[in-house]
């Protein structure tokens, strides 16, 4: 008896998902914002999610921002030369604090201390509810 493994077909997102998302965004009243060259999202672990030439939509009253397009995960050290020209003097102190935090995090990673149970509970992602009920 031979065993045949059926290859799993790679599932591609359907247009229905995109239509539902667009309908939800339309209910929120998002508008496209043009002339944005890049978007950088700074993560707490020291990485940057970089979107070159993104499509950005926003709804100020609902505090909703949508960034879509291809993204790249980069280390903050790789992005620093590019970011330095975009930062003003008020951001330099924040950058110093961030660098100190990353150094402390690296030192903490070397020790590998277990997290207390209460800290793990705080990191859970809250339930956002149903987007369809935002009328």
CSV table of C-alpha atoms in Angstrom, one decimal:
chain,number,residue,atom,x,y,z
A,1,UNK,CA,0.0,0.0,0.0
A,2,UNK,CA,1.5,3.3,-1.0
A,3,UNK,CA,0.7,6.6,0.6
A,4,UNK,CA,-0.1,9.6,-1.6
A,5,UNK,CA,0.2,13.1,-0.2
A,6,UNK,CA,-2.0,15.6,-1.9
A,7,UNK,CA,-0.2,18.9,-2.2
A,8,UNK,CA,-2.1,21.7,-0.5
A,9,UNK,CA,-3.1,24.4,-2.9
A,10,UNK,CA,-1.9,27.8,-1.8
A,11,UNK,CA,-5.0,29.8,-0.8
A,12,UNK,CA,-5.1,33.3,-2.2
A,13,UNK,CA,-7.2,36.0,-0.7
A,14,UNK,CA,-10.6,36.4,-2.4
A,15,UNK,CA,-12.0,39.6,-3.6
A,16,UNK,CA,-14.9,39.2,-1.1
A,17,UNK,CA,-12.5,39.9,1.8
A,18,UNK,CA,-11.3,43.0,0.1
A,19,UNK,CA,-14.8,44.1,-0.7
A,20,UNK,CA,-15.8,43.7,3.0
A,21,UNK,CA,-12.8,45.7,4.1
A,22,UNK,CA,-13.5,48.5,1.7
A,23,UNK,CA,-17.2,48.6,2.8
A,24,UNK,CA,-16.2,48.9,6.4
A,25,UNK,CA,-13.7,51.6,5.6
A,26,UNK,CA,-16.4,53.5,3.6
A,27,UNK,CA,-18.7,53.3,6.7
A,28,UNK,CA,-15.9,54.9,8.7
A,29,UNK,CA,-15.6,57.7,6.1
A,30,UNK,CA,-11.9,57.3,5.3
A,31,UNK,CA,-10.4,59.5,2.6
A,32,UNK,CA,-7.2,58.9,0.6
A,33,UNK,CA,-4.2,61.0,1.5
A,34,UNK,CA,-1.8,61.6,-1.4
A,35,UNK,CA,1.8,62.5,-1.8
A,36,UNK,CA,3.1,60.3,1.0
A,37,UNK,CA,6.5,58.8,0.0
A,38,UNK,CA,6.9,56.4,2.9
A,39,UNK,CA,5.5,55.3,6.3
A,40,UNK,CA,7.7,53.9,9.1
A,41,UNK,CA,6.1,52.2,12.1
A,42,UNK,CA,8.4,51.8,15.0
A,43,UNK,CA,7.9,48.6,17.0
A,44,UNK,CA,8.9,48.1,20.6
A,45,UNK,CA,11.4,45.3,19.8
A,46,UNK,CA,13.6,47.7,17.8
A,47,UNK,CA,12.4,46.9,14.3
A,48,UNK,CA,10.8,49.2,11.8
A,49,UNK,CA,7.9,48.3,9.5
A,50,UNK,CA,8.8,50.3,6.4
A,51,UNK,CA,6.2,51.0,3.7
A,52,UNK,CA,7.8,52.5,0.5
A,53,UNK,CA,5.2,54.3,-1.6
A,54,UNK,CA,2.1,53.3,0.5
A,55,UNK,CA,-1.5,54.0,0.0
A,56,UNK,CA,-2.7,56.0,3.0
A,57,UNK,CA,-6.3,56.6,4.0
A,58,UNK,CA,-7.5,58.4,7.1
A,59,UNK,CA,-10.6,59.4,9.0
A,60,UNK,CA,-9.8,62.0,11.6
A,61,UNK,CA,-13.1,61.9,13.5
A,62,UNK,CA,-12.9,58.2,14.0
A,63,UNK,CA,-9.2,58.2,14.6
A,64,UNK,CA,-8.7,55.6,11.9
A,65,UNK,CA,-5.6,55.4,9.7
A,66,UNK,CA,-5.1,52.8,7.0
A,67,UNK,CA,-1.7,52.1,5.5
A,68,UNK,CA,-1.6,49.5,2.7
A,69,UNK,CA,1.0,48.3,0.3
A,70,UNK,CA,4.1,46.2,0.4
A,71,UNK,CA,6.1,46.4,3.6
A,72,UNK,CA,9.5,45.5,4.8
A,73,UNK,CA,10.7,44.7,8.3
A,74,UNK,CA,14.0,46.3,9.0
A,75,UNK,CA,16.2,46.8,12.0
A,76,UNK,CA,16.2,50.3,13.4
A,77,UNK,CA,20.0,50.5,13.0
A,78,UNK,CA,19.6,50.0,9.2
A,79,UNK,CA,17.1,52.8,9.0
A,80,UNK,CA,18.9,55.4,11.2
A,81,UNK,CA,20.8,57.2,8.4
A,82,UNK,CA,17.6,57.7,6.5
A,83,UNK,CA,15.6,58.7,9.5
A,84,UNK,CA,18.1,61.2,10.9
A,85,UNK,CA,17.4,63.7,8.0
A,86,UNK,CA,13.7,63.5,8.8
A,87,UNK,CA,14.0,64.1,12.6
A,88,UNK,CA,13.9,67.6,14.1
A,89,UNK,CA,15.8,68.7,17.2
A,90,UNK,CA,12.9,67.8,19.5
A,91,UNK,CA,13.1,64.2,18.4
A,92,UNK,CA,16.8,63.8,19.2
A,93,UNK,CA,16.1,63.4,22.9
A,94,UNK,CA,13.5,60.7,22.1
A,95,UNK,CA,16.0,59.0,19.9
A,96,UNK,CA,18.5,59.0,22.7
A,97,UNK,CA,15.9,57.5,25.1
A,98,UNK,CA,15.1,54.9,22.5
A,99,UNK,CA,18.7,54.0,22.1
A,100,UNK,CA,19.1,53.6,25.9
A,101,UNK,CA,16.0,51.5,26.0
A,102,UNK,CA,17.3,49.2,23.2
A,103,UNK,CA,20.6,48.8,25.0
A,104,UNK,CA,18.8,47.9,28.3
A,105,UNK,CA,16.6,45.5,26.4
A,106,UNK,CA,19.7,43.8,24.8
A,107,UNK,CA,21.3,43.5,28.3
A,108,UNK,CA,18.0,42.0,29.6
A,109,UNK,CA,17.8,39.5,26.7
A,110,UNK,CA,21.3,38.3,27.7
A,111,UNK,CA,20.0,37.4,31.1
A,112,UNK,CA,16.7,35.8,29.9
A,113,UNK,CA,14.7,36.4,33.0
A,114,UNK,CA,11.2,34.8,33.0
A,115,UNK,CA,8.4,37.4,32.9
A,116,UNK,CA,6.0,37.5,35.9
A,117,UNK,CA,2.5,36.2,35.2
A,118,UNK,CA,0.9,39.6,35.6
A,119,UNK,CA,3.0,41.1,32.9
A,120,UNK,CA,2.0,38.4,30.4
A,121,UNK,CA,-1.7,39.1,31.0
A,122,UNK,CA,-1.1,42.8,30.2
A,123,UNK,CA,0.3,41.9,26.8
A,124,UNK,CA,-2.9,40.3,25.5
A,125,UNK,CA,-4.6,41.9,22.6
A,126,UNK,CA,-8.0,43.3,23.6
A,127,UNK,CA,-11.1,42.2,21.7
A,128,UNK,CA,-12.0,45.0,19.3
A,129,UNK,CA,-15.6,43.9,18.6
A,130,UNK,CA,-17.5,43.7,15.4
A,131,UNK,CA,-16.6,46.4,12.8
A,132,UNK,CA,-20.0,45.9,11.1
A,133,UNK,CA,-21.8,47.5,14.1
A,134,UNK,CA,-20.1,50.9,13.6
A,135,UNK,CA,-23.1,52.7,12.2
